[in-house]
């Protein structure tokens, strides 16, 4: 129910550094959680992360498996980084700064996650707090591999419903960042777009794709699950140097969900035509 005024910038008290939202003019005078998720309002989450603090934020991330191996049955899985005060002091010999919390609130700077972790994270939301170990193998000698529950995050239904509704707004709302990817869908889906910076941008500078080598352009991210009423599939997509989570990664997620839920598959040679779906 909390709202914030978003002028498009965020500044810590008595600090010179200014964080700039991707939308230069801001998202409006009264941004709530639903709008913040639907429109990817960085300012809302910078404020939220600062009010939560690093200790609380770090604690809750671990409930979703961030900074840990998922336990998937393939070798060489890396656990990524979900920072904490203790981690930074041990890994870098430095104290935790308020600006670190701001960056962490939107998954930037020290945060490192794998697509598998993001898929597990998204499935945990779809399961309303139940975190299940992912498996590549469905069965061994006709014996089905039973799902392993890694943990359960207890929360009131109204809180899960708030997140579901906001992620649905991403796909089906008038101002949702990925609404184009959901056009024509016969089922309702939940999603969240994102980008991962590859190189830092100087204070006050604008991101200029044309001025960057392709390998230095932002990665496009998208996570989703569907159908909202009875989730059956969770998907995480990363398009390296693709820049637009909604424009580049979301259509891939849509095709994967169409294939799984509706049996719509692409024929060879159709991958470059986003409008071709073949029953």
PDB file of C-alpha atoms in Angstrom:
ATOM      1  CA  UNK A   1       0.000   0.000   0.000  1.00  0.00           C
ATOM      2  CA  UNK A   2       3.026   2.316   0.291  1.00  0.00           C
ATOM      3  CA  UNK A   3       3.596   4.832  -2.494  1.00  0.00           C
ATOM      4  CA  UNK A   4       6.599   6.983  -3.352  1.00  0.00           C
ATOM      5  CA  UNK A   5       7.198  10.045  -5.445  1.00  0.00           C
ATOM      6  CA  UNK A   6       9.508   9.163  -8.314  1.00  0.00           C
ATOM      7  CA  UNK A   7      11.202  12.089 -10.079  1.00  0.00           C
ATOM      8  CA  UNK A   8      13.422   9.676 -11.996  1.00  0.00           C
ATOM      9  CA  UNK A   9      16.341   9.967  -9.562  1.00  0.00           C
ATOM     10  CA  UNK A  10      17.302   8.686  -6.131  1.00  0.00           C
ATOM     11  CA  UNK A  11      19.772  10.110  -3.657  1.00  0.00           C
ATOM     12  CA  UNK A  12      20.788   8.972  -0.188  1.00  0.00           C
ATOM     13  CA  UNK A  13      20.631  11.602   2.583  1.00  0.00           C
ATOM     14  CA  UNK A  14      23.671  13.898   2.553  1.00  0.00           C
ATOM     15  CA  UNK A  15      25.133  12.069  -0.460  1.00  0.00           C
ATOM     16  CA  UNK A  16      26.351  13.586  -3.727  1.00  0.00           C
ATOM     17  CA  UNK A  17      25.852  10.510  -5.909  1.00  0.00           C
ATOM     18  CA  UNK A  18      22.599  10.368  -7.871  1.00  0.00           C
ATOM     19  CA  UNK A  19      21.057   7.142  -9.150  1.00  0.00           C
ATOM     20  CA  UNK A  20      19.027   7.656 -12.311  1.00  0.00           C
ATOM     21  CA  UNK A  21      16.017   5.576 -13.272  1.00  0.00           C
ATOM     22  CA  UNK A  22      15.868   4.250 -16.842  1.00  0.00           C
ATOM     23  CA  UNK A  23      12.850   6.568 -17.322  1.00  0.00           C
ATOM     24  CA  UNK A  24      14.395  10.011 -17.065  1.00  0.00           C
ATOM     25  CA  UNK A  25      11.204  11.821 -16.114  1.00  0.00           C
ATOM     26  CA  UNK A  26      10.271   9.271 -13.471  1.00  0.00           C
ATOM     27  CA  UNK A  27       7.157   7.143 -13.068  1.00  0.00           C
ATOM     28  CA  UNK A  28       4.886   9.613 -11.297  1.00  0.00           C
ATOM     29  CA  UNK A  29       3.919  11.120  -7.948  1.00  0.00           C
ATOM     30  CA  UNK A  30       2.460   8.004  -6.278  1.00  0.00           C
ATOM     31  CA  UNK A  31       4.158   4.790  -7.401  1.00  0.00           C
ATOM     32  CA  UNK A  32       3.081   1.643  -5.542  1.00  0.00           C
ATOM     33  CA  UNK A  33       4.433  -1.908  -5.690  1.00  0.00           C
ATOM     34  CA  UNK A  34       2.163  -2.989  -8.537  1.00  0.00           C
ATOM     35  CA  UNK A  35       3.170  -0.088 -10.761  1.00  0.00           C
ATOM     36  CA  UNK A  36       6.834  -0.447  -9.778  1.00  0.00           C
ATOM     37  CA  UNK A  37       6.959  -4.083 -10.888  1.00  0.00           C
ATOM     38  CA  UNK A  38       4.835  -3.499 -14.003  1.00  0.00           C
ATOM     39  CA  UNK A  39       6.935  -0.560 -15.223  1.00  0.00           C
ATOM     40  CA  UNK A  40      10.332  -1.553 -13.754  1.00  0.00           C
ATOM     41  CA  UNK A  41      10.586   1.501 -11.533  1.00  0.00           C
ATOM     42  CA  UNK A  42      14.139   1.420 -10.187  1.00  0.00           C
ATOM     43  CA  UNK A  43      13.502   4.315  -7.818  1.00  0.00           C
ATOM     44  CA  UNK A  44      10.816   2.407  -5.941  1.00  0.00           C
ATOM     45  CA  UNK A  45      13.180  -0.503  -5.272  1.00  0.00           C
ATOM     46  CA  UNK A  46      16.128   1.723  -4.384  1.00  0.00           C
ATOM     47  CA  UNK A  47      13.888   3.227  -1.704  1.00  0.00           C
ATOM     48  CA  UNK A  48      12.564  -0.168  -0.623  1.00  0.00           C
ATOM     49  CA  UNK A  49      16.037  -1.720  -0.404  1.00  0.00           C
ATOM     50  CA  UNK A  50      17.338   1.194   1.645  1.00  0.00           C
ATOM     51  CA  UNK A  51      14.449   0.939   4.080  1.00  0.00           C
ATOM     52  CA  UNK A  52      14.871  -2.836   4.381  1.00  0.00           C
ATOM     53  CA  UNK A  53      18.627  -2.629   4.853  1.00  0.00           C
ATOM     54  CA  UNK A  54      21.298  -5.053   3.735  1.00  0.00           C
ATOM     55  CA  UNK A  55      20.793  -7.570   6.551  1.00  0.00           C
ATOM     56  CA  UNK A  56      17.092  -8.082   5.895  1.00  0.00           C
ATOM     57  CA  UNK A  57      17.507  -8.084   2.128  1.00  0.00           C
ATOM     58  CA  UNK A  58      20.374 -10.584   2.265  1.00  0.00           C
ATOM     59  CA  UNK A  59      18.356 -12.836   4.569  1.00  0.00           C
ATOM     60  CA  UNK A  60      15.332 -12.976   2.305  1.00  0.00           C
ATOM     61  CA  UNK A  61      17.342 -13.592  -0.866  1.00  0.00           C
ATOM     62  CA  UNK A  62      18.702 -16.811   0.603  1.00  0.00           C
ATOM     63  CA  UNK A  63      15.146 -18.106   1.089  1.00  0.00           C
ATOM     64  CA  UNK A  64      14.855 -18.050  -2.708  1.00  0.00           C
ATOM     65  CA  UNK A  65      18.221 -19.751  -3.285  1.00  0.00           C
ATOM     66  CA  UNK A  66      20.282 -16.726  -4.291  1.00  0.00           C
ATOM     67  CA  UNK A  67      23.998 -17.142  -3.635  1.00  0.00           C
ATOM     68  CA  UNK A  68      23.646 -20.926  -3.393  1.00  0.00           C
ATOM     69  CA  UNK A  69      23.874 -23.806  -5.849  1.00  0.00           C
ATOM     70  CA  UNK A  70      20.437 -25.034  -6.872  1.00  0.00           C
ATOM     71  CA  UNK A  71      21.559 -28.681  -6.714  1.00  0.00           C
ATOM     72  CA  UNK A  72      20.583 -29.363 -10.329  1.00  0.00           C
ATOM     73  CA  UNK A  73      21.932 -32.702 -11.556  1.00  0.00           C
ATOM     74  CA  UNK A  74      24.600 -31.350 -13.912  1.00  0.00           C
ATOM     75  CA  UNK A  75      28.267 -30.732 -13.027  1.00  0.00           C
ATOM     76  CA  UNK A  76      30.147 -27.502 -12.417  1.00  0.00           C
ATOM     77  CA  UNK A  77      27.251 -25.383 -11.185  1.00  0.00           C
ATOM     78  CA  UNK A  78      28.378 -22.074  -9.706  1.00  0.00           C
ATOM     79  CA  UNK A  79      26.559 -20.439  -6.835  1.00  0.00           C
ATOM     80  CA  UNK A  80      26.918 -16.815  -7.903  1.00  0.00           C
ATOM     81  CA  UNK A  81      26.971 -14.006  -5.366  1.00  0.00           C
ATOM     82  CA  UNK A  82      24.205 -12.741  -3.118  1.00  0.00           C
ATOM     83  CA  UNK A  83      26.140 -10.264  -0.973  1.00  0.00           C
ATOM     84  CA  UNK A  84      26.052  -9.608   2.755  1.00  0.00           C
ATOM     85  CA  UNK A  85      28.151  -7.576   5.151  1.00  0.00           C
ATOM     86  CA  UNK A  86      30.086 -10.696   6.097  1.00  0.00           C
ATOM     87  CA  UNK A  87      30.639 -11.750   2.493  1.00  0.00           C
ATOM     88  CA  UNK A  88      32.046  -8.362   1.464  1.00  0.00           C
ATOM     89  CA  UNK A  89      34.418  -8.192   4.419  1.00  0.00           C
ATOM     90  CA  UNK A  90      35.689 -11.744   3.785  1.00  0.00           C
ATOM     91  CA  UNK A  91      35.877 -11.485  -0.017  1.00  0.00           C
ATOM     92  CA  UNK A  92      37.071  -7.895  -0.416  1.00  0.00           C
ATOM     93  CA  UNK A  93      38.263  -6.791   3.002  1.00  0.00           C
ATOM     94  CA  UNK A  94      35.862  -3.837   2.936  1.00  0.00           C
ATOM     95  CA  UNK A  95      32.979  -2.574   5.002  1.00  0.00           C
ATOM     96  CA  UNK A  96      29.443  -2.430   3.667  1.00  0.00           C
ATOM     97  CA  UNK A  97      28.357   0.998   2.403  1.00  0.00           C
ATOM     98  CA  UNK A  98      24.825   2.410   2.036  1.00  0.00           C
ATOM     99  CA  UNK A  99      25.380   2.739  -1.717  1.00  0.00           C
ATOM    100  CA  UNK A 100      26.008  -1.012  -1.898  1.00  0.00           C
ATOM    101  CA  UNK A 101      22.489  -1.561  -0.585  1.00  0.00           C
ATOM    102  CA  UNK A 102      21.012   0.725  -3.236  1.00  0.00           C
ATOM    103  CA  UNK A 103      22.758  -1.149  -6.035  1.00  0.00           C
ATOM    104  CA  UNK A 104      21.879  -4.550  -4.614  1.00  0.00           C
ATOM    105  CA  UNK A 105      18.184  -3.621  -4.438  1.00  0.00           C
ATOM    106  CA  UNK A 106      17.912  -3.927  -8.233  1.00  0.00           C
ATOM    107  CA  UNK A 107      20.452  -6.737  -8.627  1.00  0.00           C
ATOM    108  CA  UNK A 108      23.392  -4.635  -9.828  1.00  0.00           C
ATOM    109  CA  UNK A 109      27.107  -4.367  -9.038  1.00  0.00           C
ATOM    110  CA  UNK A 110      28.177  -7.275  -6.819  1.00  0.00           C
ATOM    111  CA  UNK A 111      25.116  -9.462  -7.423  1.00  0.00           C
ATOM    112  CA  UNK A 112      25.673 -12.481  -9.696  1.00  0.00           C
ATOM    113  CA  UNK A 113      22.976 -15.007 -10.579  1.00  0.00           C
ATOM    114  CA  UNK A 114      22.674 -17.809 -13.107  1.00  0.00           C
ATOM    115  CA  UNK A 115      19.652 -18.389 -15.358  1.00  0.00           C
ATOM    116  CA  UNK A 116      19.002 -21.612 -13.414  1.00  0.00           C
ATOM    117  CA  UNK A 117      18.856 -19.646 -10.155  1.00  0.00           C
ATOM    118  CA  UNK A 118      16.484 -17.134 -11.721  1.00  0.00           C
ATOM    119  CA  UNK A 119      14.260 -19.964 -12.962  1.00  0.00           C
ATOM    120  CA  UNK A 120      14.235 -21.548  -9.506  1.00  0.00           C
ATOM    121  CA  UNK A 121      13.542 -18.136  -7.925  1.00  0.00           C
ATOM    122  CA  UNK A 122      10.600 -17.618 -10.294  1.00  0.00           C
ATOM    123  CA  UNK A 123       9.253 -21.124  -9.693  1.00  0.00           C
ATOM    124  CA  UNK A 124       9.427 -20.479  -5.939  1.00  0.00           C
ATOM    125  CA  UNK A 125       7.212 -17.425  -6.392  1.00  0.00           C
ATOM    126  CA  UNK A 126       4.831 -19.451  -8.604  1.00  0.00           C
ATOM    127  CA  UNK A 127       4.755 -22.135  -5.877  1.00  0.00           C
ATOM    128  CA  UNK A 128       3.988 -19.452  -3.269  1.00  0.00           C
ATOM    129  CA  UNK A 129       7.162 -20.022  -1.310  1.00  0.00           C
ATOM    130  CA  UNK A 130       7.987 -23.681  -1.954  1.00  0.00           C
ATOM    131  CA  UNK A 131      11.532 -23.964  -3.375  1.00  0.00           C
ATOM    132  CA  UNK A 132      12.102 -27.154  -5.351  1.00  0.00           C
ATOM    133  CA  UNK A 133      15.471 -28.489  -6.525  1.00  0.00           C
ATOM    134  CA  UNK A 134      15.601 -28.463 -10.349  1.00  0.00           C
ATOM    135  CA  UNK A 135      16.360 -31.697 -12.233  1.00  0.00           C
ATOM    136  CA  UNK A 136      17.441 -32.289 -15.814  1.00  0.00           C
ATOM    137  CA  UNK A 137      16.594 -35.996 -15.546  1.00  0.00           C
ATOM    138  CA  UNK A 138      12.912 -36.917 -15.350  1.00  0.00           C
ATOM    139  CA  UNK A 139      13.423 -40.622 -14.675  1.00  0.00           C
ATOM    140  CA  UNK A 140      16.146 -43.258 -14.298  1.00  0.00           C
ATOM    141  CA  UNK A 141      15.366 -46.785 -15.522  1.00  0.00           C
ATOM    142  CA  UNK A 142      11.689 -45.833 -15.591  1.00  0.00           C
ATOM    143  CA  UNK A 143      11.811 -44.648 -11.978  1.00  0.00           C
ATOM    144  CA  UNK A 144      10.597 -41.057 -11.793  1.00  0.00           C
ATOM    145  CA  UNK A 145      12.908 -38.672  -9.940  1.00  0.00           C
ATOM    146  CA  UNK A 146      10.718 -37.274  -7.196  1.00  0.00           C
ATOM    147  CA  UNK A 147      10.931 -33.527  -6.555  1.00  0.00           C
ATOM    148  CA  UNK A 148      13.014 -32.437  -3.569  1.00  0.00           C
ATOM    149  CA  UNK A 149      11.732 -29.473  -1.546  1.00  0.00           C
ATOM    150  CA  UNK A 150      14.697 -27.330  -0.470  1.00  0.00           C
ATOM    151  CA  UNK A 151      12.683 -25.012   1.748  1.00  0.00           C
ATOM    152  CA  UNK A 152       9.400 -23.196   2.252  1.00  0.00           C
ATOM    153  CA  UNK A 153       8.967 -19.472   2.808  1.00  0.00           C
ATOM    154  CA  UNK A 154       5.795 -18.885   4.776  1.00  0.00           C
ATOM    155  CA  UNK A 155       3.866 -15.730   3.930  1.00  0.00           C
ATOM    156  CA  UNK A 156       0.256 -14.631   3.907  1.00  0.00           C
ATOM    157  CA  UNK A 157      -1.690 -15.333   0.718  1.00  0.00           C
ATOM    158  CA  UNK A 158      -2.408 -11.636   0.229  1.00  0.00           C
ATOM    159  CA  UNK A 159       1.317 -10.943  -0.178  1.00  0.00           C
ATOM    160  CA  UNK A 160       1.775 -13.640  -2.811  1.00  0.00           C
ATOM    161  CA  UNK A 161      -1.362 -12.354  -4.537  1.00  0.00           C
ATOM    162  CA  UNK A 162       0.118  -8.846  -4.669  1.00  0.00           C
ATOM    163  CA  UNK A 163       3.220 -10.136  -6.443  1.00  0.00           C
ATOM    164  CA  UNK A 164       1.147 -12.302  -8.824  1.00  0.00           C
ATOM    165  CA  UNK A 165      -1.050  -9.344  -9.755  1.00  0.00           C
ATOM    166  CA  UNK A 166       1.928  -7.067 -10.320  1.00  0.00           C
ATOM    167  CA  UNK A 167       3.751  -9.627 -12.481  1.00  0.00           C
ATOM    168  CA  UNK A 168       0.530 -10.152 -14.448  1.00  0.00           C
ATOM    169  CA  UNK A 169       0.434  -6.403 -15.035  1.00  0.00           C
ATOM    170  CA  UNK A 170       3.882  -6.649 -16.660  1.00  0.00           C
ATOM    171  CA  UNK A 171       2.329  -8.857 -19.345  1.00  0.00           C
ATOM    172  CA  UNK A 172      -1.279  -7.742 -19.582  1.00  0.00           C
ATOM    173  CA  UNK A 173      -1.418  -4.199 -18.224  1.00  0.00           C
ATOM    174  CA  UNK A 174      -1.709  -1.079 -20.349  1.00  0.00           C
ATOM    175  CA  UNK A 175       1.774   0.080 -19.291  1.00  0.00           C
ATOM    176  CA  UNK A 176       3.401  -3.276 -18.602  1.00  0.00           C
ATOM    177  CA  UNK A 177       6.946  -3.475 -19.949  1.00  0.00           C
ATOM    178  CA  UNK A 178       6.322  -6.827 -21.730  1.00  0.00           C
ATOM    179  CA  UNK A 179       2.726  -6.360 -22.842  1.00  0.00           C
ATOM    180  CA  UNK A 180       3.646  -6.834 -26.528  1.00  0.00           C
ATOM    181  CA  UNK A 181       5.054 -10.296 -25.809  1.00  0.00           C
ATOM    182  CA  UNK A 182       1.703 -11.367 -24.309  1.00  0.00           C
ATOM    183  CA  UNK A 183      -0.497 -10.173 -27.165  1.00  0.00           C
ATOM    184  CA  UNK A 184      -2.825 -12.867 -28.433  1.00  0.00           C
ATOM    185  CA  UNK A 185      -2.110 -15.272 -25.578  1.00  0.00           C
ATOM    186  CA  UNK A 186      -4.952 -17.611 -24.650  1.00  0.00           C
ATOM    187  CA  UNK A 187      -3.719 -17.864 -21.072  1.00  0.00           C
ATOM    188  CA  UNK A 188      -2.581 -15.322 -18.479  1.00  0.00           C
ATOM    189  CA  UNK A 189       1.080 -15.186 -17.582  1.00  0.00           C
ATOM    190  CA  UNK A 190       3.234 -13.419 -15.014  1.00  0.00           C
ATOM    191  CA  UNK A 191       6.589 -11.888 -15.896  1.00  0.00           C
ATOM    192  CA  UNK A 192       9.355  -9.463 -15.034  1.00  0.00           C
ATOM    193  CA  UNK A 193      11.775  -7.804 -17.419  1.00  0.00           C
ATOM    194  CA  UNK A 194      15.295  -6.736 -16.552  1.00  0.00           C
ATOM    195  CA  UNK A 195      18.733  -5.763 -17.799  1.00  0.00           C
ATOM    196  CA  UNK A 196      22.179  -6.597 -16.491  1.00  0.00           C
ATOM    197  CA  UNK A 197      24.925  -4.037 -16.959  1.00  0.00           C
ATOM    198  CA  UNK A 198      28.164  -5.250 -18.513  1.00  0.00           C
ATOM    199  CA  UNK A 199      30.168  -2.049 -18.057  1.00  0.00           C
ATOM    200  CA  UNK A 200      29.656   0.884 -15.705  1.00  0.00           C
ATOM    201  CA  UNK A 201      28.148   4.167 -16.847  1.00  0.00           C
ATOM    202  CA  UNK A 202      29.624   7.426 -15.566  1.00  0.00           C
ATOM    203  CA  UNK A 203      27.605   9.621 -13.208  1.00  0.00           C
ATOM    204  CA  UNK A 204      25.149  11.695 -15.241  1.00  0.00           C
ATOM    205  CA  UNK A 205      25.928   9.919 -18.519  1.00  0.00           C
ATOM    206  CA  UNK A 206      23.292   8.261 -20.671  1.00  0.00           C
ATOM    207  CA  UNK A 207      23.525   4.669 -21.834  1.00  0.00           C
ATOM    208  CA  UNK A 208      24.536   4.847 -25.520  1.00  0.00           C
ATOM    209  CA  UNK A 209      24.264   1.504 -27.262  1.00  0.00           C
ATOM    210  CA  UNK A 210      25.829   2.745 -30.500  1.00  0.00           C
ATOM    211  CA  UNK A 211      28.947   3.939 -28.671  1.00  0.00           C
ATOM    212  CA  UNK A 212      29.586   0.523 -27.092  1.00  0.00           C
ATOM    213  CA  UNK A 213      31.127  -2.586 -28.586  1.00  0.00           C
ATOM    214  CA  UNK A 214      28.512  -5.345 -28.798  1.00  0.00           C
ATOM    215  CA  UNK A 215      30.226  -7.363 -26.046  1.00  0.00           C
ATOM    216  CA  UNK A 216      29.791  -4.398 -23.659  1.00  0.00           C
ATOM    217  CA  UNK A 217      26.082  -3.888 -24.227  1.00  0.00           C
ATOM    218  CA  UNK A 218      23.593  -4.826 -21.538  1.00  0.00           C
ATOM    219  CA  UNK A 219      22.229  -8.350 -21.231  1.00  0.00           C
ATOM    220  CA  UNK A 220      18.475  -8.766 -21.686  1.00  0.00           C
ATOM    221  CA  UNK A 221      16.720 -10.702 -18.912  1.00  0.00           C
ATOM    222  CA  UNK A 222      13.207 -11.998 -18.493  1.00  0.00           C
ATOM    223  CA  UNK A 223      11.535 -14.340 -16.000  1.00  0.00           C
ATOM    224  CA  UNK A 224       7.964 -15.612 -16.161  1.00  0.00           C
ATOM    225  CA  UNK A 225       5.498 -18.296 -15.148  1.00  0.00           C
ATOM    226  CA  UNK A 226       2.095 -19.427 -16.400  1.00  0.00           C
ATOM    227  CA  UNK A 227      -0.791 -19.860 -16.214  1.00  0.00           C
ATOM    228  CA  UNK A 228      -1.264 -17.460 -13.323  1.00  0.00           C
ATOM    229  CA  UNK A 229      -4.297 -19.317 -11.974  1.00  0.00           C
ATOM    230  CA  UNK A 230      -2.474 -22.682 -11.860  1.00  0.00           C
ATOM    231  CA  UNK A 231       1.259 -22.302 -12.635  1.00  0.00           C
ATOM    232  CA  UNK A 232       2.745 -25.156 -14.661  1.00  0.00           C
ATOM    233  CA  UNK A 233       5.966 -23.707 -16.060  1.00  0.00           C
ATOM    234  CA  UNK A 234       8.582 -21.158 -15.001  1.00  0.00           C
ATOM    235  CA  UNK A 235      11.065 -19.722 -17.487  1.00  0.00           C
ATOM    236  CA  UNK A 236      14.189 -17.583 -17.223  1.00  0.00           C
ATOM    237  CA  UNK A 237      15.768 -16.160 -20.363  1.00  0.00           C
ATOM    238  CA  UNK A 238      19.032 -14.268 -20.855  1.00  0.00           C
ATOM    239  CA  UNK A 239      19.973 -12.818 -24.235  1.00  0.00           C
ATOM    240  CA  UNK A 240      23.617 -11.837 -23.990  1.00  0.00           C
ATOM    241  CA  UNK A 241      24.133  -8.217 -25.054  1.00  0.00           C
ATOM    242  CA  UNK A 242      20.496  -8.156 -26.188  1.00  0.00           C
ATOM    243  CA  UNK A 243      19.779  -4.953 -24.182  1.00  0.00           C
ATOM    244  CA  UNK A 244      15.970  -5.155 -24.067  1.00  0.00           C
ATOM    245  CA  UNK A 245      14.501  -7.596 -21.551  1.00  0.00           C
ATOM    246  CA  UNK A 246      10.972  -6.925 -22.786  1.00  0.00           C
ATOM    247  CA  UNK A 247      11.782  -6.699 -26.492  1.00  0.00           C
ATOM    248  CA  UNK A 248      14.397  -9.455 -26.806  1.00  0.00           C
ATOM    249  CA  UNK A 249      14.053 -11.938 -23.940  1.00  0.00           C
ATOM    250  CA  UNK A 250      10.285 -11.834 -23.287  1.00  0.00           C
ATOM    251  CA  UNK A 251       9.290 -13.104 -26.782  1.00  0.00           C
ATOM    252  CA  UNK A 252      11.580 -16.112 -26.262  1.00  0.00           C
ATOM    253  CA  UNK A 253       9.876 -16.886 -22.955  1.00  0.00           C
ATOM    254  CA  UNK A 254       6.458 -16.548 -24.615  1.00  0.00           C
ATOM    255  CA  UNK A 255       7.389 -19.096 -27.295  1.00  0.00           C
ATOM    256  CA  UNK A 256       8.673 -21.534 -24.695  1.00  0.00           C
ATOM    257  CA  UNK A 257       5.437 -21.273 -22.716  1.00  0.00           C
ATOM    258  CA  UNK A 258       3.311 -21.614 -25.862  1.00  0.00           C
ATOM    259  CA  UNK A 259       5.232 -24.764 -26.751  1.00  0.00           C
ATOM    260  CA  UNK A 260       4.824 -26.266 -23.293  1.00  0.00           C
ATOM    261  CA  UNK A 261       1.237 -25.256 -22.586  1.00  0.00           C
ATOM    262  CA  UNK A 262      -0.319 -25.280 -26.059  1.00  0.00           C
ATOM    263  CA  UNK A 263       1.901 -27.604 -28.078  1.00  0.00           C
ATOM    264  CA  UNK A 264       2.930 -24.828 -30.457  1.00  0.00           C
ATOM    265  CA  UNK A 265       6.395 -25.523 -31.789  1.00  0.00           C
ATOM    266  CA  UNK A 266       8.596 -23.730 -34.286  1.00  0.00           C
ATOM    267  CA  UNK A 267       9.696 -25.519 -37.422  1.00  0.00           C
ATOM    268  CA  UNK A 268      13.375 -25.402 -38.438  1.00  0.00           C
ATOM    269  CA  UNK A 269      14.114 -22.109 -40.154  1.00  0.00           C
ATOM    270  CA  UNK A 270      11.333 -20.195 -38.403  1.00  0.00           C
ATOM    271  CA  UNK A 271      13.374 -18.996 -35.439  1.00  0.00           C
ATOM    272  CA  UNK A 272      13.901 -15.554 -36.942  1.00  0.00           C
ATOM    273  CA  UNK A 273      10.211 -14.959 -37.581  1.00  0.00           C
ATOM    274  CA  UNK A 274       8.547 -14.028 -34.263  1.00  0.00           C
ATOM    275  CA  UNK A 275       5.046 -14.318 -35.734  1.00  0.00           C
ATOM    276  CA  UNK A 276       5.323 -17.926 -36.890  1.00  0.00           C
ATOM    277  CA  UNK A 277       3.864 -20.452 -34.480  1.00  0.00           C
ATOM    278  CA  UNK A 278       3.075 -23.913 -35.814  1.00  0.00           C
ATOM    279  CA  UNK A 279       0.615 -26.261 -34.057  1.00  0.00           C
TER     280      UNK A 279
END
